[in-house]
Structure formats: C-alpha cells, structure tokens
mmCIF file of C-alpha atoms and ligand atoms in Angstrom:
data_model
loop_
_atom_site.group_PDB
_atom_site.id
_atom_site.type_symbol
_atom_site.label_atom_id
_atom_site.label_comp_id
_atom_site.label_asym_id
_atom_site.label_seq_id
_atom_site.Cartn_x
_atom_site.Cartn_y
_atom_site.Cartn_z
ATOM 1 C CA MET A 11 -6.084 12.435 -0.235
ATOM 2 C CA ILE A 12 -6.332 8.688 0.969
ATOM 3 C CA PRO A 13 -3.593 6.212 1.103
ATOM 4 C CA GLU A 14 -3.943 3.129 -1.057
ATOM 5 C CA VAL A 15 -1.921 1.133 1.374
ATOM 6 C CA ILE A 16 -1.755 1.328 5.182
ATOM 7 C CA TYR A 17 1.176 -0.593 6.801
ATOM 8 C CA ILE A 18 0.764 -1.020 10.652
ATOM 9 C CA GLU A 19 4.094 -2.739 11.945
ATOM 10 C CA THR A 20 2.487 -4.186 15.050
ATOM 11 C CA THR A 21 5.780 -5.847 15.959
ATOM 12 C CA ASN A 22 9.105 -5.193 14.260
ATOM 13 C CA PHE A 23 10.625 -8.675 15.712
ATOM 14 C CA CYS A 24 11.499 -11.215 13.416
ATOM 15 C CA ASN A 25 12.242 -15.056 13.882
ATOM 16 C CA ALA A 26 14.250 -15.228 10.632
ATOM 17 C CA ASN A 27 17.260 -13.438 9.291
ATOM 18 C CA CYS A 28 16.801 -13.636 5.428
ATOM 19 C CA ILE A 29 19.872 -12.730 3.439
ATOM 20 C CA MET A 30 18.058 -10.076 1.224
ATOM 21 C CA CYS A 31 16.364 -8.266 4.095
ATOM 22 C CA PRO A 32 17.668 -5.395 5.957
ATOM 23 C CA HIS A 33 16.129 -6.335 9.406
ATOM 24 C CA ASP A 34 19.491 -7.183 10.874
ATOM 25 C CA ARG A 35 20.508 -3.680 10.253
ATOM 26 C CA MET A 36 17.536 -1.932 11.574
ATOM 27 C CA LYS A 37 18.541 0.621 14.101
ATOM 28 C CA ARG A 38 14.965 0.966 15.825
ATOM 29 C CA LYS A 39 14.418 -0.611 19.052
ATOM 30 C CA LYS A 40 12.562 -3.950 18.654
ATOM 31 C CA ILE A 41 9.214 -4.050 20.271
ATOM 32 C CA VAL A 42 5.740 -5.405 20.187
ATOM 33 C CA MET A 43 3.385 -2.222 19.592
ATOM 34 C CA GLU A 44 1.482 -1.087 22.782
ATOM 35 C CA ASP A 45 -2.456 -1.855 22.597
ATOM 36 C CA SER A 46 -3.094 1.609 23.337
ATOM 37 C CA VAL A 47 -0.928 2.842 20.385
ATOM 38 C CA PHE A 48 -2.592 0.375 17.915
ATOM 39 C CA HIS A 49 -6.113 1.417 19.179
ATOM 40 C CA LYS A 50 -5.312 4.916 18.856
ATOM 41 C CA ILE A 51 -4.175 4.234 15.222
ATOM 42 C CA ILE A 52 -7.195 2.775 14.199
ATOM 43 C CA SER A 53 -9.479 5.187 15.911
ATOM 44 C CA GLY A 54 -7.588 7.927 14.018
ATOM 45 C CA MET A 55 -8.843 6.371 11.000
ATOM 46 C CA ALA A 56 -12.714 6.768 11.878
ATOM 47 C CA GLY A 57 -14.850 8.122 9.258
ATOM 48 C CA ILE A 58 -12.324 8.035 6.487
ATOM 49 C CA ASP A 59 -13.395 6.063 3.302
ATOM 50 C CA LEU A 60 -11.163 3.071 2.863
ATOM 51 C CA SER A 61 -13.233 1.132 0.532
ATOM 52 C CA ASN A 62 -10.093 1.564 -1.734
ATOM 53 C CA THR A 63 -7.447 1.022 0.708
ATOM 54 C CA GLN A 64 -5.611 -2.473 1.729
ATOM 55 C CA LEU A 65 -4.613 -2.334 5.376
ATOM 56 C CA PHE A 66 -1.675 -4.425 6.129
ATOM 57 C CA LEU A 67 -0.427 -5.566 9.794
ATOM 58 C CA HIS A 68 3.168 -5.773 9.047
ATOM 59 C CA LYS A 69 6.189 -3.859 7.798
ATOM 60 C CA GLU A 70 9.749 -4.652 8.885
ATOM 61 C CA GLY A 71 9.395 -8.011 10.955
ATOM 62 C CA GLU A 72 7.505 -10.979 11.159
ATOM 63 C CA PRO A 73 3.714 -10.374 12.119
ATOM 64 C CA LEU A 74 3.408 -13.851 13.681
ATOM 65 C CA CYS A 75 5.836 -12.862 16.347
ATOM 66 C CA ASP A 76 3.032 -10.630 17.645
ATOM 67 C CA ASN A 77 0.892 -13.154 19.739
ATOM 68 C CA ASN A 78 -1.947 -11.074 19.594
ATOM 69 C CA ILE A 79 -2.001 -10.554 15.677
ATOM 70 C CA ALA A 80 -5.293 -12.692 15.193
ATOM 71 C CA GLU A 81 -7.067 -10.471 17.585
ATOM 72 C CA ARG A 82 -5.747 -7.359 16.123
ATOM 73 C CA ILE A 83 -6.952 -8.172 12.579
ATOM 74 C CA ASN A 84 -10.212 -8.940 14.045
ATOM 75 C CA TYR A 85 -10.096 -5.238 15.917
ATOM 76 C CA VAL A 86 -9.437 -3.695 12.706
ATOM 77 C CA CYS A 87 -12.154 -5.820 10.844
ATOM 78 C CA LYS A 88 -14.805 -4.824 13.576
ATOM 79 C CA LYS A 89 -13.924 -0.826 13.867
ATOM 80 C CA LEU A 90 -13.040 -0.528 10.187
ATOM 81 C CA PRO A 91 -15.695 -2.794 8.251
ATOM 82 C CA LYS A 92 -15.323 -1.057 4.934
ATOM 83 C CA VAL A 93 -11.664 -1.241 4.491
ATOM 84 C CA LYS A 94 -11.074 -2.959 1.083
ATOM 85 C CA GLU A 95 -8.732 -5.610 2.228
ATOM 86 C CA VAL A 96 -6.884 -6.612 5.663
ATOM 87 C CA GLY A 97 -3.922 -8.404 5.039
ATOM 88 C CA ILE A 98 -0.387 -9.703 6.102
ATOM 89 C CA ASN A 99 2.688 -11.083 4.527
ATOM 90 C CA THR A 100 4.187 -13.737 6.678
ATOM 91 C CA ASN A 101 7.462 -16.242 6.242
ATOM 92 C CA ALA A 102 4.616 -18.973 7.718
ATOM 93 C CA MET A 103 7.272 -20.538 9.983
ATOM 94 C CA LEU A 104 5.528 -20.188 13.103
ATOM 95 C CA LEU A 105 2.225 -20.765 11.370
ATOM 96 C CA THR A 106 0.968 -23.375 13.915
ATOM 97 C CA GLU A 107 -2.448 -25.089 13.603
ATOM 98 C CA THR A 108 -3.872 -22.758 16.638
ATOM 99 C CA ILE A 109 -2.603 -19.698 14.779
ATOM 100 C CA THR A 110 -4.147 -20.979 11.479
ATOM 101 C CA GLU A 111 -7.415 -21.623 13.285
ATOM 102 C CA LYS A 112 -7.280 -17.958 14.836
ATOM 103 C CA LEU A 113 -6.386 -16.354 11.605
ATOM 104 C CA LEU A 114 -8.898 -18.208 9.538
ATOM 105 C CA ASN A 115 -11.695 -16.662 12.050
ATOM 106 C CA SER A 116 -10.007 -13.372 12.607
ATOM 107 C CA GLY A 117 -11.715 -11.735 9.412
ATOM 108 C CA LEU A 118 -8.531 -11.772 7.109
ATOM 109 C CA ASN A 119 -8.815 -11.203 3.818
ATOM 110 C CA LEU A 120 -5.404 -11.418 2.289
ATOM 111 C CA ILE A 121 -2.341 -13.281 3.296
ATOM 112 C CA PHE A 122 1.220 -13.198 1.261
ATOM 113 C CA PHE A 123 3.179 -16.274 2.241
ATOM 114 C CA SER A 124 6.920 -15.540 1.258
ATOM 115 C CA VAL A 125 8.324 -18.840 0.214
ATOM 116 C CA ASP A 126 11.499 -18.383 -1.850
ATOM 117 C CA GLY A 127 12.148 -21.506 -3.919
ATOM 118 C CA THR A 128 10.762 -25.219 -4.247
ATOM 119 C CA SER A 129 13.697 -26.838 -2.702
ATOM 120 C CA LYS A 130 14.939 -27.200 0.942
ATOM 121 C CA GLU A 131 18.553 -26.309 -0.422
ATOM 122 C CA THR A 132 17.619 -23.314 -2.011
ATOM 123 C CA TYR A 133 14.896 -22.020 0.311
ATOM 124 C CA ASP A 134 17.221 -22.670 3.570
ATOM 125 C CA ALA A 135 19.985 -20.780 2.203
ATOM 126 C CA ILE A 136 17.925 -17.603 1.639
ATOM 127 C CA ARG A 137 15.455 -17.720 4.662
ATOM 128 C CA ILE A 138 18.054 -18.051 7.662
ATOM 129 C CA ASN A 139 16.241 -19.617 10.649
ATOM 130 C CA CYS A 140 13.375 -20.834 8.644
ATOM 131 C CA HIS A 141 13.082 -24.335 7.520
ATOM 132 C CA TYR A 142 11.511 -25.353 4.249
ATOM 133 C CA ASP A 143 9.515 -28.780 5.442
ATOM 134 C CA THR A 144 7.997 -26.935 8.167
ATOM 135 C CA VAL A 145 6.888 -23.810 6.076
ATOM 136 C CA GLU A 146 5.542 -26.102 3.477
ATOM 137 C CA LYS A 147 3.551 -28.532 5.899
ATOM 138 C CA ASN A 148 2.375 -25.214 7.834
ATOM 139 C CA ILE A 149 1.245 -23.606 4.513
ATOM 140 C CA LYS A 150 -0.519 -26.726 3.154
ATOM 141 C CA TYR A 151 -2.424 -27.047 6.533
ATOM 142 C CA PHE A 152 -3.637 -23.324 6.212
ATOM 143 C CA LEU A 153 -4.852 -23.970 2.505
ATOM 144 C CA LYS A 154 -6.456 -27.443 3.721
ATOM 145 C CA GLU A 155 -8.308 -25.446 6.545
ATOM 146 C CA ARG A 156 -9.213 -22.592 4.424
ATOM 147 C CA LYS A 157 -11.131 -24.920 1.927
ATOM 148 C CA ARG A 158 -12.479 -27.083 4.795
ATOM 149 C CA GLN A 159 -14.107 -24.009 6.293
ATOM 150 C CA LYS A 160 -15.029 -22.269 3.003
ATOM 151 C CA LYS A 161 -13.351 -19.229 3.973
ATOM 152 C CA ASN A 162 -12.943 -16.425 1.423
ATOM 153 C CA ILE A 163 -9.141 -15.523 1.855
ATOM 154 C CA ARG A 164 -6.922 -14.708 -0.873
ATOM 155 C CA VAL A 165 -3.661 -16.345 -0.482
ATOM 156 C CA VAL A 166 -0.614 -15.233 -2.604
ATOM 157 C CA MET A 167 2.356 -17.234 -2.835
ATOM 158 C CA GLN A 168 5.293 -15.049 -3.226
ATOM 159 C CA MET A 169 8.733 -15.855 -4.545
ATOM 160 C CA LEU A 170 11.584 -13.390 -4.651
ATOM 161 C CA LEU A 171 13.702 -13.858 -8.036
ATOM 162 C CA THR A 172 17.120 -14.913 -7.357
ATOM 163 C CA ASP A 173 19.579 -16.762 -9.909
ATOM 164 C CA ASP A 174 18.441 -19.996 -8.046
ATOM 165 C CA THR A 175 14.682 -19.400 -7.457
ATOM 166 C CA LYS A 176 14.007 -18.154 -11.195
ATOM 167 C CA LYS A 177 14.909 -21.504 -12.266
ATOM 168 C CA GLN A 178 12.331 -23.040 -10.007
ATOM 169 C CA LYS A 179 9.282 -20.726 -11.320
ATOM 170 C CA GLU A 180 7.314 -23.392 -13.400
ATOM 171 C CA LYS A 181 7.925 -26.148 -10.637
ATOM 172 C CA TYR A 182 6.686 -23.511 -7.937
ATOM 173 C CA ILE A 183 3.446 -22.902 -10.111
ATOM 174 C CA GLU A 184 2.932 -26.705 -10.655
ATOM 175 C CA LYS A 185 3.518 -27.409 -6.634
ATOM 176 C CA TRP A 186 1.022 -24.688 -5.440
ATOM 177 C CA GLU A 187 -1.615 -23.795 -8.254
ATOM 178 C CA LYS A 188 -4.013 -26.741 -7.238
ATOM 179 C CA TYR A 189 -4.561 -25.086 -4.024
ATOM 180 C CA ASN A 190 -6.187 -21.926 -5.317
ATOM 181 C CA VAL A 191 -3.664 -19.567 -4.755
ATOM 182 C CA GLU A 192 -2.510 -16.609 -6.702
ATOM 183 C CA PHE A 193 1.312 -15.834 -7.393
ATOM 184 C CA TYR A 194 3.537 -12.663 -6.954
ATOM 185 C CA PHE A 195 7.070 -13.313 -8.679
ATOM 186 C CA LYS A 196 8.881 -10.386 -7.042
ATOM 187 C CA GLU A 197 12.069 -8.586 -8.036
ATOM 188 C CA MET A 198 14.632 -8.155 -5.187
ATOM 189 C CA HIS A 199 15.116 -4.254 -4.607
ATOM 190 C CA CYS A 200 17.943 -2.252 -2.697
ATOM 191 C CA TYR A 201 15.770 -1.446 0.132
ATOM 192 C CA LEU A 202 18.228 1.598 0.496
ATOM 193 C CA ASP A 203 21.471 0.441 2.066
ATOM 194 C CA GLY A 204 20.332 -2.804 3.328
ATOM 195 C CA GLY A 205 18.865 -4.996 0.959
ATOM 196 C CA ASN A 206 19.989 -7.079 -2.120
ATOM 197 C CA SER A 207 19.342 -5.855 -5.735
ATOM 198 C CA THR A 208 21.362 -6.746 -9.007
ATOM 199 C CA PHE A 209 19.632 -3.819 -10.954
ATOM 200 C CA VAL A 210 20.524 -0.953 -9.219
ATOM 201 C CA GLU A 211 22.944 1.627 -10.929
ATOM 202 C CA PRO A 212 22.500 4.899 -9.035
ATOM 203 C CA ASP A 213 24.144 8.336 -9.930
ATOM 204 C CA PHE A 214 23.395 10.152 -6.727
ATOM 205 C CA SER A 215 24.403 13.734 -8.433
ATOM 206 C CA LYS A 216 21.082 13.581 -10.472
ATOM 207 C CA GLN A 217 17.396 12.371 -9.463
ATOM 208 C CA ILE A 218 15.760 10.983 -12.340
ATOM 209 C CA ARG A 219 12.299 10.286 -11.186
ATOM 210 C CA CYS A 220 9.556 11.081 -8.791
ATOM 211 C CA CYS A 221 8.783 8.452 -6.036
ATOM 212 C CA THR A 222 4.996 7.291 -5.776
ATOM 213 C CA ASP A 223 5.184 6.074 -2.236
ATOM 214 C CA PRO A 224 4.596 9.441 -0.301
ATOM 215 C CA PHE A 225 1.182 9.612 -2.652
ATOM 216 C CA ARG A 226 0.212 6.229 -1.971
ATOM 217 C CA ILE A 227 1.199 4.869 1.287
ATOM 218 C CA ILE A 228 1.560 5.441 5.215
ATOM 219 C CA VAL A 229 3.560 3.329 7.601
ATOM 220 C CA TYR A 230 3.046 3.070 11.275
ATOM 221 C CA TYR A 231 6.109 1.790 12.782
ATOM 222 C CA ALA A 232 5.875 -0.218 16.199
ATOM 223 C CA ASP A 233 6.910 2.766 18.317
ATOM 224 C CA GLY A 234 3.751 5.106 16.869
ATOM 225 C CA SER A 235 5.927 7.150 14.907
ATOM 226 C CA VAL A 236 4.881 7.444 11.161
ATOM 227 C CA GLY A 237 6.626 7.414 7.658
ATOM 228 C CA ALA A 238 5.348 7.346 3.899
ATOM 229 C CA CYS A 239 7.900 4.780 2.331
ATOM 230 C CA CYS A 240 8.109 1.251 1.896
ATOM 231 C CA TRP A 241 12.122 0.906 1.906
ATOM 232 C CA ASP A 242 12.587 3.256 5.105
ATOM 233 C CA TYR A 243 13.269 0.644 7.225
ATOM 234 C CA ASN A 244 14.751 3.069 9.986
ATOM 235 C CA ASN A 245 12.141 5.776 9.668
ATOM 236 C CA GLU A 246 14.559 8.393 8.827
ATOM 237 C CA PHE A 247 11.610 10.660 7.451
ATOM 238 C CA VAL A 248 9.071 10.906 9.978
ATOM 239 C CA ILE A 249 5.892 12.554 8.905
ATOM 240 C CA GLY A 250 4.467 12.584 12.382
ATOM 241 C CA ASP A 251 3.147 10.688 15.553
ATOM 242 C CA ALA A 252 0.251 8.425 15.633
ATOM 243 C CA ARG A 253 -0.102 9.119 19.382
ATOM 244 C CA GLU A 254 -1.030 12.614 18.543
ATOM 245 C CA LEU A 255 -2.341 12.733 15.088
ATOM 246 C CA SER A 256 -4.962 11.164 13.108
ATOM 247 C CA LEU A 257 -4.624 9.450 9.400
ATOM 248 C CA ASN A 258 -6.178 12.395 7.873
ATOM 249 C CA GLU A 259 -3.725 14.767 9.577
ATOM 250 C CA LEU A 260 -0.601 12.696 8.652
ATOM 251 C CA PHE A 261 -1.341 11.858 5.168
ATOM 252 C CA ASN A 262 -2.383 15.364 4.428
ATOM 253 C CA GLY A 263 -0.116 17.267 6.780
ATOM 254 C CA GLU A 264 2.748 19.737 6.143
ATOM 255 C CA ARG A 265 5.717 17.299 6.442
ATOM 256 C CA ILE A 266 4.441 14.699 3.985
ATOM 257 C CA ALA A 267 3.435 17.698 1.643
ATOM 258 C CA TYR A 268 7.269 18.741 1.861
ATOM 259 C CA LEU A 269 8.438 15.309 0.798
ATOM 260 C CA ARG A 270 6.087 15.238 -2.160
ATOM 261 C CA LYS A 271 7.078 18.719 -3.312
ATOM 262 C CA LYS A 272 10.490 17.683 -3.197
ATOM 263 C CA GLN A 273 9.694 14.680 -4.912
ATOM 264 C CA GLN A 274 7.738 16.222 -7.755
ATOM 265 C CA GLU A 275 10.566 18.929 -8.302
ATOM 266 C CA LEU A 276 13.399 16.131 -8.287
ATOM 267 C CA GLU A 277 15.167 17.725 -5.472
ATOM 268 C CA CYS A 278 15.558 15.111 -2.732
ATOM 269 C CA ARG A 279 19.237 15.847 -2.242
ATOM 270 C CA ASP A 280 19.053 17.199 1.433
ATOM 271 C CA ILE A 281 16.126 14.508 2.076
ATOM 272 C CA LYS A 282 17.151 11.443 4.076
ATOM 273 C CA PRO A 283 16.760 8.721 3.291
ATOM 274 C CA CYS A 284 15.470 9.674 -0.243
ATOM 275 C CA ASN A 285 19.148 11.084 -1.388
ATOM 276 C CA ARG A 286 20.578 7.629 -1.267
ATOM 277 C CA CYS A 287 17.771 5.916 -2.899
ATOM 278 C CA GLY A 288 18.103 3.545 -5.968
ATOM 279 C CA ARG A 289 14.449 4.139 -6.774
ATOM 280 C CA VAL A 290 14.977 7.775 -7.806
ATOM 281 C CA TYR A 291 18.340 7.938 -8.425
ATOM 282 C CA GLY A 292 18.856 4.566 -10.320
ATOM 283 C CA TYR A 293 17.196 1.621 -12.326
ATOM 284 C CA ASP A 294 15.979 -0.576 -9.486
ATOM 285 C CA LYS A 295 13.717 -2.813 -11.415
ATOM 286 C CA ILE A 296 10.651 -2.200 -8.976
ATOM 287 C CA SER A 297 10.812 1.413 -9.277
ATOM 288 C CA GLU A 298 7.640 1.856 -11.017
ATOM 289 C CA TYR A 299 5.526 0.241 -8.432
HETATM 290 C C1 SAM B 27 10.056 -7.437 5.160
HETATM 291 S S1 SAM B 27 8.997 -8.724 4.936
HETATM 292 C C2 SAM B 27 7.823 -8.691 6.647
HETATM 293 C C3 SAM B 27 6.826 -9.888 6.324
HETATM 294 C C4 SAM B 27 7.790 -11.172 6.671
HETATM 295 N N1 SAM B 27 8.851 -11.192 7.693
HETATM 296 C C5 SAM B 27 7.700 -11.848 5.461
HETATM 297 O O1 SAM B 27 9.035 -12.217 5.342
HETATM 298 O O2 SAM B 27 6.976 -12.159 4.726
HETATM 299 C C6 SAM B 27 7.873 -8.368 3.789
HETATM 300 C C7 SAM B 27 8.190 -8.653 2.375
HETATM 301 O O3 SAM B 27 9.587 -7.982 1.885
HETATM 302 C C8 SAM B 27 10.114 -9.019 1.307
HETATM 303 N N2 SAM B 27 11.358 -8.345 0.995
HETATM 304 C C9 SAM B 27 12.464 -8.765 2.021
HETATM 305 N N3 SAM B 27 13.689 -8.073 1.569
HETATM 306 C C10 SAM B 27 13.384 -7.980 0.051
HETATM 307 C C11 SAM B 27 14.355 -7.330 -0.906
HETATM 308 N N4 SAM B 27 15.619 -7.040 -0.749
HETATM 309 N N5 SAM B 27 13.709 -7.110 -1.850
HETATM 310 C C12 SAM B 27 12.178 -7.344 -2.383
HETATM 311 N N6 SAM B 27 11.852 -7.858 -1.477
HETATM 312 C C13 SAM B 27 12.232 -8.042 -0.097
HETATM 313 C C14 SAM B 27 10.002 -10.236 1.995
HETATM 314 O O4 SAM B 27 10.095 -11.331 1.004
HETATM 315 C C15 SAM B 27 8.452 -10.143 2.382
HETATM 316 O O5 SAM B 27 7.614 -10.805 1.547
HETATM 317 S S1 SF4 B 28 12.007 -10.918 4.766
HETATM 318 FE FE1 SF4 B 28 10.665 -10.997 6.547
HETATM 319 S S2 SF4 B 28 11.287 -13.123 7.803
HETATM 320 FE FE2 SF4 B 28 13.099 -12.497 6.442
HETATM 321 S S3 SF4 B 28 14.125 -11.359 7.751
HETATM 322 FE FE3 SF4 B 28 12.947 -9.994 6.690
HETATM 323 S S4 SF4 B 28 11.204 -9.520 8.068
HETATM 324 FE FE4 SF4 B 28 12.158 -11.470 8.815
HETATM 325 S S1 SF4 B 29 12.297 7.966 -2.796
HETATM 326 FE FE1 SF4 B 29 13.210 6.013 -1.843
HETATM 327 S S2 SF4 B 29 13.589 6.628 0.203
HETATM 328 FE FE2 SF4 B 29 12.231 8.339 -0.816
HETATM 329 S S3 SF4 B 29 10.245 7.754 -0.344
HETATM 330 FE FE3 SF4 B 29 10.815 6.879 -2.226
HETATM 331 S S4 SF4 B 29 11.262 4.777 -1.810
HETATM 332 FE FE4 SF4 B 29 11.373 6.060 0.136
#
C-alpha cells in the first residue's frame, strides 16, 4: 500500500494559540526537525510511486516557524519529482515578502491559508496572537506575486465553521474569489480531547465505524517518530521510527497492520488514542473523510 497523504511535521512550534487547536495541550517537545532526520525520511521514499500522493510539510505547528521551510520544499521537489502535490497549511502571519518570494520559487504546488472569518473581531478572537489585518495583507501580496510571476500554485482559502464564521461565508467568497483561489469550509472536529467540536456524541462502549486514516495517511512527527492518524497530536500510537525504517516498511509494517485489523474488527477499546476518539465512537461531522 502507498499512502494518499503524507504529513511531515518539520516543526511543531507555533506562533499562535488558536482556540480550537490542541497545540497548547501537546505534550511532545517542541523542536524543529533535524536535517538528518528530514533527509532520511525523504530518502526512505525513493523508488515509491507517489504520483497519487499529496505530501504536506506541516502537522501540529506552523510551518513558517521553520526558517528553512522553502528550502525543504525545494529539497522534496528535487528528490521526489513525481509526487502528486507538495503543500503546506499556514496561518500566514509570518508570511513576509521574503518568505513569499522563497515559497513561490520553491516548487510548492499547493498552499492552504487558514483564515477564519472576514472581520478582525471574529478572526482575532479565534486565532490568538495572529492579526487579521497582517494576515490579509500578507496573503494579498502572495496572490499578487503569484499572478505577476505566473506561478502555477493552487491556493485554498480555508475557513473553519463556527457560529460566527458561518454567517460570513458569502462575504468570504466575495472577498477572495477574484484572486483565483479555491475554498474549503471545514467543520470543526473534536481532535480527540484537545479540540472543539459541537457535533460529537460519543458512546465509548461501542465502536461504530472503522477509521480510514491508517489506510490513507502517514505522519512523520518532528522528532522522527511516525503515526498514521490526523488527530493523534501526541503520537500515542507509534507505528515506527523514520530514522530506522523506510516509507514502505512503515506503511506496510506489522504495527500499522495491527491498527488496521483492530479498526476493521471495530475492536479499538484497548488502543490509545482510538479508544477515546469521536470519529469512531461518535458522530463527528468530519468522520467520513
Ligand atoms: C494544526 S494546523 C497546522 C497548520 C497551520 N498552523 C494552520 O493553522 O494552518 C492544520 C489545520 O488544522 C485546522 N484545525 C485546527 N483545529 C481544528 C479543529 N478543532 N477542527 C478542525 N480543524 C482544525 C487549522 O485550521 C489548520 O487549517
Ligand atoms: S491551528 Fe495552526 S496556527 Fe492555530 S494553534 Fe494550531 S497549529 Fe497553531
Ligand atoms: S480512530 Fe481516531 S484516533 Fe484512531 S486513527 Fe482514527 S482518527 Fe486517529
């Protein structure tokens, strides 16, 4: 099997403290990934057909807190030229003109800008330590330069749906559509015990569905340990270590096979963190992705 989505968390530092994000509850040490680990991860992907795989250089943290993010994107593009798309999600607060220039020329194919709302009041109350005016200015500069330099980079404006932001959806589209962007309106999910969701009604006595994550994704955490779940921000279920194993060994190894089997049997009661996950024990709206 080959993953559909690969996340490499080149740093788990963040410049923000958003109200819906478990980042402030993360127990893992905050670091920038060592180059030796990053290079080992990429060399462990050589020879694998990644033409249907998206590779993101972020996970729990802000990718622009990694001073070498553009160089790392460039490294991936050179070493893995056939990968379907290389992307990042960013809050854009640190997206200076210099970083924009570097990113535009890094080989990046896809960038998600996380902008929750169309007003300073709404946005600043969610994205603590970020400032709406700065973020809007930074993104508009990026979009202007993308157009001027004729760069073929997909831009997705992503807004989390809260009671406040929901009311601003039309205005959001009106504001950004003229810049040739795509939109992603994302339901808030529970992120295990660390995030916010109004939709989860879990009953932990009965698992009701099999999670798709271990069949689709792989996550390389900043210290080189590896997981197979989008929500496991503390990497409680480790499938291996990238300093020792290649992508193929990790994604087709015994540890992940065990997790998949337990998921298929709906028998995750002894598996942390699945045994407290609203995605398989409840009705989180985002469950089906
Ligand atoms: C963990 S962040 C990392 C990248 C970057 N710091 C950012 O904010 O875009 C990745 C994505 O998760 C989203 N996110 C954070 N908390 C969430 C929640 N409770 N439900 C759904 N998405 C969430 C953010 O909006 C962001 O788009
Ligand atoms: S959503 Fe992104 S920017 Fe906000 S705290 Fe989490 S990682 Fe940081
Ligand atoms: S069930 Fe929840 S914790 Fe387990 S792999 Fe899926 S999303 Fe992650």
